[in-house]
Coordinates of C-alpha atoms and ligand atoms in Angstrom, one line a residue:
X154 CA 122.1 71.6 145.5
X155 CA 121.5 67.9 144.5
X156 CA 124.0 67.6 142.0
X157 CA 126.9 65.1 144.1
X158 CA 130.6 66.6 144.0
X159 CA 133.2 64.4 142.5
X160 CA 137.3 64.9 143.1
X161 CA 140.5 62.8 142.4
X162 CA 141.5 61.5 144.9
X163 CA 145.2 60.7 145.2
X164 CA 144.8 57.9 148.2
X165 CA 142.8 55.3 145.5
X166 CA 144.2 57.5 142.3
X167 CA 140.9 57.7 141.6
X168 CA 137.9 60.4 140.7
X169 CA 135.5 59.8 143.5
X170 CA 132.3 61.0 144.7
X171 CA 132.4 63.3 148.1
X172 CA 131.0 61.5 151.2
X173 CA 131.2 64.0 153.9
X174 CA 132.0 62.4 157.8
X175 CA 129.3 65.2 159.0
X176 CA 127.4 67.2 156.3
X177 CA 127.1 69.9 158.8
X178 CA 131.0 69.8 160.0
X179 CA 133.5 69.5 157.0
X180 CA 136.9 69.7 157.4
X181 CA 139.3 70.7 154.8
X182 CA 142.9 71.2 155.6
X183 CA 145.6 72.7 153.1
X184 CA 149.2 73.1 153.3
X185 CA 149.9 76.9 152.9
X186 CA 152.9 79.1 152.5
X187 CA 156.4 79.1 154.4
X188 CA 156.9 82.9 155.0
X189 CA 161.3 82.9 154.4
X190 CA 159.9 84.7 150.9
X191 CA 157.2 86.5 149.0
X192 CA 154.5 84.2 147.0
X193 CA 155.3 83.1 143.5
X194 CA 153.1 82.4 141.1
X195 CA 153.4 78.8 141.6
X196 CA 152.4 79.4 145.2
X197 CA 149.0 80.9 143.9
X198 CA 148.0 77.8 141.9
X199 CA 147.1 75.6 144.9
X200 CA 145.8 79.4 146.8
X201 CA 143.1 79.7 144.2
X202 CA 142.2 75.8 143.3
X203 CA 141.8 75.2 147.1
X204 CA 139.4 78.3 146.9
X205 CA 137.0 77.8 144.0
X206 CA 136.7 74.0 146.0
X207 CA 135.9 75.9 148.7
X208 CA 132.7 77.8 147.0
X209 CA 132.0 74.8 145.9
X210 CA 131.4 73.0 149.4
X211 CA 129.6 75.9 150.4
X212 CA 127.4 76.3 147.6
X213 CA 126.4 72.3 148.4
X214 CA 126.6 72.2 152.7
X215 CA 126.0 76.0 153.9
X216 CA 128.3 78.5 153.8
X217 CA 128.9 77.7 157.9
X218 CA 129.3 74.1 157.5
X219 CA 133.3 74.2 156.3
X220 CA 136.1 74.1 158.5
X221 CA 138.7 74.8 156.3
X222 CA 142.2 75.4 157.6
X223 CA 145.5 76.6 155.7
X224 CA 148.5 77.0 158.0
X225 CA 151.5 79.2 157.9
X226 CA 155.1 77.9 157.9
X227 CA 156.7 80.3 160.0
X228 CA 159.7 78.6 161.5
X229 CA 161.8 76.4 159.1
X230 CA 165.5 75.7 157.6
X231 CA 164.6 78.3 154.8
X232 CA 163.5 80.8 156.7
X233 CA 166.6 80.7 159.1
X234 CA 168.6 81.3 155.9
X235 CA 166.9 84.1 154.4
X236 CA 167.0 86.0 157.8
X237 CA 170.4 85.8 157.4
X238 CA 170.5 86.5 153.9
X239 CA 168.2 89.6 154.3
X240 CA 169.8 90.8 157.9
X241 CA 166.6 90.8 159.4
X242 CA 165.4 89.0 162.6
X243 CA 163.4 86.2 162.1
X244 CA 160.0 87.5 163.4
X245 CA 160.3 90.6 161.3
X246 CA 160.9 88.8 158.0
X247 CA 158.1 86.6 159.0
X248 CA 155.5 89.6 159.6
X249 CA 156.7 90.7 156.7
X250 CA 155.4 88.1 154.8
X251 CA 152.7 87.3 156.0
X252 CA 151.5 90.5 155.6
X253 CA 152.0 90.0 152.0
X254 CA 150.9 87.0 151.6
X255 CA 147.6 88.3 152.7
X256 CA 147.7 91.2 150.8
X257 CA 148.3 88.7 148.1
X258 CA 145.3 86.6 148.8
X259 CA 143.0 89.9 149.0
X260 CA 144.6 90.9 145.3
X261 CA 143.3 87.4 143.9
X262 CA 139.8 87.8 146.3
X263 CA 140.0 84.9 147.7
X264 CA 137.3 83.7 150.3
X265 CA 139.3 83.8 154.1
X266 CA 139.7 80.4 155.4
X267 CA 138.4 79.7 158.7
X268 CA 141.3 79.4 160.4
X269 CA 145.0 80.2 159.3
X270 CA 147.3 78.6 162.4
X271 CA 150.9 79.5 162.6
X272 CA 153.1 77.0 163.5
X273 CA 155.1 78.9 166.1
X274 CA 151.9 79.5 168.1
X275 CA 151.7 75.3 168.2
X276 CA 154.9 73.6 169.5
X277 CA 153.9 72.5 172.6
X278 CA 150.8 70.3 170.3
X279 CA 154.0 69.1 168.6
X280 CA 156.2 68.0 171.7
X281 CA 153.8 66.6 173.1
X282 CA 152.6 64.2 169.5
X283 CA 156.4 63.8 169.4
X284 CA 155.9 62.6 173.2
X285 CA 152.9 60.2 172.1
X286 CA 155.2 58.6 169.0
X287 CA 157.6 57.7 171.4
X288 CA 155.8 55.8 173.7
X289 CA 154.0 54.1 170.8
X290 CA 157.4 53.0 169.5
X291 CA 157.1 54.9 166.3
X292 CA 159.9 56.8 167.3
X293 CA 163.7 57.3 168.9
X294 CA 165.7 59.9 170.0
X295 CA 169.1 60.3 169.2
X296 CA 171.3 62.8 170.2
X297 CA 168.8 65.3 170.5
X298 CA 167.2 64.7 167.3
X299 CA 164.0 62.6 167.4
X300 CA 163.3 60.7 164.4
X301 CA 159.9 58.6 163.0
X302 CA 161.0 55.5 162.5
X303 CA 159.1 54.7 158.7
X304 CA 159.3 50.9 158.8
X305 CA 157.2 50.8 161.9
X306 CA 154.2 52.1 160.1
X307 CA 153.1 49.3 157.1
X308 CA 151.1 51.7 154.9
X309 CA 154.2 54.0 154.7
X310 CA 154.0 54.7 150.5
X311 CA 150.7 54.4 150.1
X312 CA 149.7 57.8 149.1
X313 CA 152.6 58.2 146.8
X314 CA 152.4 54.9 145.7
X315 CA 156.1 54.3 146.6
X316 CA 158.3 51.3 148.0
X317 CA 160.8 51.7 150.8
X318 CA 163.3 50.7 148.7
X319 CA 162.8 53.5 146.0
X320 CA 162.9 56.1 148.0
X321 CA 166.6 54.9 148.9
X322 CA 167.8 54.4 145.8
X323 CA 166.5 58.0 144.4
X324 CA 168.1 59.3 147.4
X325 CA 165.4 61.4 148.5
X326 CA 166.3 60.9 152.0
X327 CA 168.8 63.4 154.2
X328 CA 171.6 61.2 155.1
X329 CA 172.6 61.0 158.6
X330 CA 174.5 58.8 161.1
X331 CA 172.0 59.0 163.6
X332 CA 169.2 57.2 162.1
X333 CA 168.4 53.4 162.6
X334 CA 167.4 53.8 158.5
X335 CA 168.0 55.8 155.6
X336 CA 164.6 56.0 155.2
X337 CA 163.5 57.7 158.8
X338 CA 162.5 61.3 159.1
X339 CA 163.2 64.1 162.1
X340 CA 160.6 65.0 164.3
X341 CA 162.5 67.4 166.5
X342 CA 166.2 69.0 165.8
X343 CA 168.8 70.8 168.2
X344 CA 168.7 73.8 167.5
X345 CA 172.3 75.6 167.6
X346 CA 174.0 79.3 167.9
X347 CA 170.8 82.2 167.4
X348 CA 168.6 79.4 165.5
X349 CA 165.4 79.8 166.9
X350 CA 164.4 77.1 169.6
X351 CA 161.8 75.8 172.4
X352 CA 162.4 73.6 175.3
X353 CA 161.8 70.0 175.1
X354 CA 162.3 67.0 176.8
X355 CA 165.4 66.7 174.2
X356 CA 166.8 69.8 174.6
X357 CA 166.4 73.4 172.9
X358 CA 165.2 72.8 169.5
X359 CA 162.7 73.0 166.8
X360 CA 159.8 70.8 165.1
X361 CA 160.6 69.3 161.5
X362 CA 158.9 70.4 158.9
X363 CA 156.2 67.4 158.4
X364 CA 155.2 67.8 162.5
X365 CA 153.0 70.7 162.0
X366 CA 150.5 69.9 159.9
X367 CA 149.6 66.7 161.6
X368 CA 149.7 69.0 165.0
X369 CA 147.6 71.8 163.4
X370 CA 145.1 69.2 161.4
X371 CA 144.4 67.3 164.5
X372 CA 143.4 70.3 166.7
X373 CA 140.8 72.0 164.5
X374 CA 139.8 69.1 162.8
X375 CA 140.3 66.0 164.8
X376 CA 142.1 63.1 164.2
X377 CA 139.9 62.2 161.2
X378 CA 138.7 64.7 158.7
X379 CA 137.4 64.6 154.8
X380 CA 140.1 66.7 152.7
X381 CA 143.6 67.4 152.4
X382 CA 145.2 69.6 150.0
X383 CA 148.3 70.8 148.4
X384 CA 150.9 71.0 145.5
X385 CA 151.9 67.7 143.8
X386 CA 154.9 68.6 145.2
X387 CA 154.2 68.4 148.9
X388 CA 152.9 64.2 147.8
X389 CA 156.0 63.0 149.2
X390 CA 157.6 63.3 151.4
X391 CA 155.6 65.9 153.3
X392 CA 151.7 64.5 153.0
X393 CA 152.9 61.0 152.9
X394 CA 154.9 61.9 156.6
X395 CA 151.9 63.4 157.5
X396 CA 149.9 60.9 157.4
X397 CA 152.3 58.5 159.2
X398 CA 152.9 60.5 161.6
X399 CA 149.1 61.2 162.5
X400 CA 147.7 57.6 162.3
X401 CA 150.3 56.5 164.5
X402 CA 150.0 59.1 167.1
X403 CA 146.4 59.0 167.0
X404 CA 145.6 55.1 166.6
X405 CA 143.9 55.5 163.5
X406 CA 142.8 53.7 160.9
X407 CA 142.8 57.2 158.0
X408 CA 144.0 60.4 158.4
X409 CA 142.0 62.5 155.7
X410 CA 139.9 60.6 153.3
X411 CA 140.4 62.6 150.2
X412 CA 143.8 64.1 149.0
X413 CA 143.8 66.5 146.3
X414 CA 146.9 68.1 144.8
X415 CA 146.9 70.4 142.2
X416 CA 150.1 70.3 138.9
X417 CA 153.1 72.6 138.4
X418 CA 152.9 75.8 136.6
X419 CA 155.3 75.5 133.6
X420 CA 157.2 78.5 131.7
X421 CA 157.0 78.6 128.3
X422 CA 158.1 82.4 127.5
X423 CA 161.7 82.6 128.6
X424 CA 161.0 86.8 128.4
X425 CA 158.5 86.1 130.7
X426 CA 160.7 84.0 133.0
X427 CA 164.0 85.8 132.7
X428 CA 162.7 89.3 133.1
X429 CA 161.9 88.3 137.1
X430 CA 165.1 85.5 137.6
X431 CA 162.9 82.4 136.9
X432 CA 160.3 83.4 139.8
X433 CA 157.0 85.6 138.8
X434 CA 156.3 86.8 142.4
X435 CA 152.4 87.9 143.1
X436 CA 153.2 91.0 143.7
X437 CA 155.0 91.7 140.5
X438 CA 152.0 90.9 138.3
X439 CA 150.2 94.0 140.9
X440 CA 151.5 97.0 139.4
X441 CA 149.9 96.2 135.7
X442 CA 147.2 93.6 136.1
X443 CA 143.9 93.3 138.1
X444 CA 144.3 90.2 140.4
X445 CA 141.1 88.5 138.6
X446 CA 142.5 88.9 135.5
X447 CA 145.7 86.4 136.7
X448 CA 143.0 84.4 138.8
X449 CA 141.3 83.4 135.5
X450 CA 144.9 82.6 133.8
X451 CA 145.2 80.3 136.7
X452 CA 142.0 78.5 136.3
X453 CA 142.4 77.9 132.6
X454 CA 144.0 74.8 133.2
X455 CA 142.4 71.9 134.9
X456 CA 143.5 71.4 138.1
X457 CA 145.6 68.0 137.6
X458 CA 147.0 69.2 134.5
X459 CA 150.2 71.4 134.3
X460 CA 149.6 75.0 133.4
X461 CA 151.8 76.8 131.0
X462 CA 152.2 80.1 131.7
X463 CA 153.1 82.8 129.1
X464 CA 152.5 86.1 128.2
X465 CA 150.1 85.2 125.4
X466 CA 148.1 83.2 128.6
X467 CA 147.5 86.4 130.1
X468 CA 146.7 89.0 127.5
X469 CA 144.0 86.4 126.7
X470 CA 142.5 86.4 130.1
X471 CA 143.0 90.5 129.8
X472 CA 140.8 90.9 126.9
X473 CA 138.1 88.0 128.4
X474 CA 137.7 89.9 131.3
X475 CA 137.4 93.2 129.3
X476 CA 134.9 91.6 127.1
X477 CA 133.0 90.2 129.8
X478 CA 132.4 93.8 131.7
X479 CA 130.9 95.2 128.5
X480 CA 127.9 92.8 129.7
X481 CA 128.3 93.8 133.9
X482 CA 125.3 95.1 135.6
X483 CA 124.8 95.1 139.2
X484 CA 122.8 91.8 140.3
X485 CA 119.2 91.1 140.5
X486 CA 119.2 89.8 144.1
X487 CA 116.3 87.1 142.7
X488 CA 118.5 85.3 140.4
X489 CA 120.5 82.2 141.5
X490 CA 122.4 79.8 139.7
X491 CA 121.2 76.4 138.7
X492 CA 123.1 73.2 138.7
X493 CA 123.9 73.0 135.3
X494 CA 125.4 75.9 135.3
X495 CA 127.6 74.7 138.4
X496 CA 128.0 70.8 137.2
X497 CA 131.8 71.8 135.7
X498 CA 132.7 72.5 139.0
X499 CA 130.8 69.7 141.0
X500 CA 132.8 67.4 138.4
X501 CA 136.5 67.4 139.7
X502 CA 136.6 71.1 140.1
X503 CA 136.9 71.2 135.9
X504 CA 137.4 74.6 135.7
X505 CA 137.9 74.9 132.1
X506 CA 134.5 73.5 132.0
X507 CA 132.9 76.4 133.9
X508 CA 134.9 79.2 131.5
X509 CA 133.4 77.6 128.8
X510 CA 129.8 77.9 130.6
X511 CA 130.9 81.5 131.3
X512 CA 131.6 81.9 127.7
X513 CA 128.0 80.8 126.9
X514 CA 126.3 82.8 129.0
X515 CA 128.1 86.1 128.1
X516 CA 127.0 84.8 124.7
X517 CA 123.2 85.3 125.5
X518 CA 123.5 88.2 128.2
X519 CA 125.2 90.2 125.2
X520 CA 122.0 89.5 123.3
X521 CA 119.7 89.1 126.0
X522 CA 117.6 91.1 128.7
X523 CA 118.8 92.4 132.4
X524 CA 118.2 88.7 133.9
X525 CA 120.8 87.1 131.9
X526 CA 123.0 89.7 132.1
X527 CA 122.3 89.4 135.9
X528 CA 123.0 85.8 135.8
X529 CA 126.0 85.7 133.7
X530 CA 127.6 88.8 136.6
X531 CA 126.4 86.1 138.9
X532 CA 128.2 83.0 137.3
X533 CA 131.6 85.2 136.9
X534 CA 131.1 85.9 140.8
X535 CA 131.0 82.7 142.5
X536 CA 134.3 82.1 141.4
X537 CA 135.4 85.3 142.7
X538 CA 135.2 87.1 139.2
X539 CA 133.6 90.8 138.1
X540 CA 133.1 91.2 141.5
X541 CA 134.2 94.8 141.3
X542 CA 131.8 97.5 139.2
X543 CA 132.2 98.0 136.0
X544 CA 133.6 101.9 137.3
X545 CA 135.9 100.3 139.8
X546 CA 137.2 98.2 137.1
X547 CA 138.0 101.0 134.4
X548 CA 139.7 103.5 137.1
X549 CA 141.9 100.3 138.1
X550 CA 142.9 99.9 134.5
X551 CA 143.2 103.3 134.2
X552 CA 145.9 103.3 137.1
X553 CA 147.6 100.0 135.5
X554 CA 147.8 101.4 132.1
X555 CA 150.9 100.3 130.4
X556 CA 151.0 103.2 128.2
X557 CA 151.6 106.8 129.3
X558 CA 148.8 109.8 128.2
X559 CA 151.9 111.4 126.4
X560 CA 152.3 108.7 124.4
X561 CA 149.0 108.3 123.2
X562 CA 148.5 112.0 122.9
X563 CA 151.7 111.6 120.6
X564 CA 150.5 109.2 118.7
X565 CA 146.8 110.4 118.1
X566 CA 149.1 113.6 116.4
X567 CA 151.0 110.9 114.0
X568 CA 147.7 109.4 112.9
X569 CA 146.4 112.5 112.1
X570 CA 149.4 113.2 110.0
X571 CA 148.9 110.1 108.6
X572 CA 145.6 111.1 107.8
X573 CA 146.5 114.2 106.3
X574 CA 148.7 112.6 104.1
X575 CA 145.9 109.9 103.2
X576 CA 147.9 107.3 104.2
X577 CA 145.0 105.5 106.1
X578 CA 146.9 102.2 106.2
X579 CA 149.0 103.9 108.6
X580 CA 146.5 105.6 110.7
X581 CA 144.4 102.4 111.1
X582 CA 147.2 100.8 112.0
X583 CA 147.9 103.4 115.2
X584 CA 144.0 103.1 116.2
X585 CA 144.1 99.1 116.3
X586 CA 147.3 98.8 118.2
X587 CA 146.2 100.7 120.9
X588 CA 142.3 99.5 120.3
X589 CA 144.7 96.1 121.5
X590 CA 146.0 98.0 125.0
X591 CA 142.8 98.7 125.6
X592 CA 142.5 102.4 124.1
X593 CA 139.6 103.4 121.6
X594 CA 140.9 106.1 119.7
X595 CA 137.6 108.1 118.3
X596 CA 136.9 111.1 115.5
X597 CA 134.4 112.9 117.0
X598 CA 133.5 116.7 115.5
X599 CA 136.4 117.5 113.5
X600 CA 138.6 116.7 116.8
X601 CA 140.4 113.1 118.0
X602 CA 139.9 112.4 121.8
X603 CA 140.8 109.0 123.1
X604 CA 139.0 106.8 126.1
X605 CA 139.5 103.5 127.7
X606 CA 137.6 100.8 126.3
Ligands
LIG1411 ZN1 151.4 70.3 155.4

């Protein structure tokens, strides 16, 4: 491709054009889940964003030329709690979850990333950075605890565009008497009764939370790479830490050149909301919906904007997807995408932007010949869509059916009473609500039989 990729980047709050350090070497780093609980559907915003900008670097440098890395929290505060909470040990709860959270990713067909680090399997690479930020002056130990000290490093706030002072005054700093300042953040904690710990040269303990990434980031993609990803909620204090921590240890001018952070997911349908406490898991939306049905309800928001998620949102997505297999033919292995058909994407990963291109070529594959129905199956699959048959697709529904056979064998014998009676209004009625859940209701020689749509 020719076309040049744009993104936001949150270090000059500013859309910018991609300038890879090595074409042939990019390195993309993204915060990923801490495993104390199964993924929510917040946690799948930033999953599938970082994904689709995945494809999207492939599609331009080679499909071997991105080193992209998403690590796995598995030893924090959080997770210490819900072992307790659950009765579990910690590495069981932790297996646990990560074998869903993979099983999650798989459900939304999401590319692998090249590498998926666990901290745990890292400490010593944090000791010994902690070791380095020492020396340097960057940071104390006290009683056992080993803190960064932030006014030591003068582009502290940068990235999150805040002052020293604010983040004091909006108290977003955990109080304790043995910092120098408010303002400083642990490295390295004591670790005390059956918390988990490792040696150090400051006693049995664990890594803070911000340690990792800059530990992780640095050995698989050096001490400079292009992207860094994540929530808008990991801005500050985690990415902002992160990069404080890195440049200092590693004498650095820039940590990652482009940061990219993807907006909140907001509940609108409190029905929604309430029938799961507040928290729509993954794994709850398995049972009754095909995972690329919720990928394209998470798309259909730009990236930077907030999504609002409701039950309308997804019904939509439903019927788009069922609509678009009425078109799916397997591909013509001659056909590839041009980059117009791409540019959405290229442009600041504007997903909306390439639905609506999807829209338009369903359009003409609906009227059109095997090659655009060949190319529109191809468009739907780079982002990770209709890349199941369309038989794979109807036995899936089949098996997530909200509606029981009884029940529409039941109501097939209403309509015909309805019929009977002449009262059509009636019996239209029966065939269009379930023409809605997906179920064509049909007259076919004197008898009624039903099918999936
Ligand atoms: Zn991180």
């Amino acid at each position: 491709m020719n076309k040049d990729i744009y993104l936001t980047n949150n270090l000059k709050n500013k859309k910018e054009k991609f300038v890879p350090i090595h074409k042939g070497k990019i390195g993309m780093y993204v915060c990923g889940p801490t495993v104390y609980d199964n993924p929510h559907i917040g946690n799948a915003r930033p999953l599938v964003i970082f994904d689709i900008l995945f494809k999207v670097l492939k599609s331009k440098y080679g499909i071997n030329a991105i080193n992209y890395v998403r690590n796995i929290t598995d030893v924090d505060d959080k997770i210490i709690k819900s072992s307790k909470e659950k009765n579990i040990p910690i590495s069981e709860l932790t297996s646990n979850i990560i074998r869903d959270f993979n099983d999650d990713c798989n459900y939304l067909n999401l590319d692998k990333p090249s590498q998926q680090p666990k901290a745990t399997d890292h400490i010593d690479l944090m000791i010994e950075m902690t070791s380095s930020l020492i020396t340097k002056g960057f940071a104390y130990e006290k009683k056992n605890h080993v803190y960064f000290e932030v006014n030591k490093f003068e582009d502290y706030g940068k990235l999150s565009n805040k002052k020293l002072k604010d983040l004091i005054a909006g108290s977003r700093v955990e109080i304790s008497e043995n910092k120098k300042n408010a303002e400083d953040f642990v490295l390295w904690k004591p670790s005390s009764g059956n918390e988990p710990y490792w040696d150090s040269p400051w006693g049995k303990g664990r890594p803070g939370w911000h340690l990792e990434c800059s530990a992780m980031s640095k050995k698989y993609l050096g001490d400079i790479f292009d992207i860094h990803g994540g929530g808008i909620d990991l801005l500050f204090p985690h990415h902002e830490n992160e990069i404080a921590q890195s440049r200092c240890a590693n004498n650095t001018k820039s940590f990652a050149n482009y940061w990219i952070h993807n907006a909140f997911i907001t509940m609108s349908n409190e029905k929604m909301a309430k029938s799961t406490g507040n928290i729509l898991k993954i794994k709850d939306f398995k049972k009754n919906i095909d995972g690329q049905v919720l990928k394209l309800a998470l798309i259909s928001a730009h990236y930077k904007q907030p999504l609002d998620w409701n039950e309308k949102l997804l019904n939509d997505c439903q019927n788009t997807i069922e609509k678009w297999y009425e078109v799916y033919q397997s591909i013509d292995q001659k056909i590839t995408l041009d980059e117009d058909i791409l540019s959405p994407l290229y442009d600041d990963l504007n997903t909306p932007g390439y639905i609506a291109n999807l829209h338009l070529l369903y359009e003409k594959a609906f009227k059109g010949n095997d090659n655009d129905k060949s190319l529109f199956v191809l468009a739907c699959n780079f982002i990770g869509i209709l890349n199941i048959t369309k038989e794979e697709w109807l036995s899936i529904k089949k098996k997530k059916l909200l509606i029981s056979e009884a029940d529409i064998l039941k109501n097939i014998e209403l309509r015909n009473k309805a019929r009977e009676d002449k009262d059509y209004k009636k019996a239209d009625k029966i065939r269009k609500e379930f023409l809605d859940k997906g179920v064509l209701i049909e007259d076919k020689d004197g008898k009624t039989i039903w099918k999936l749509k």
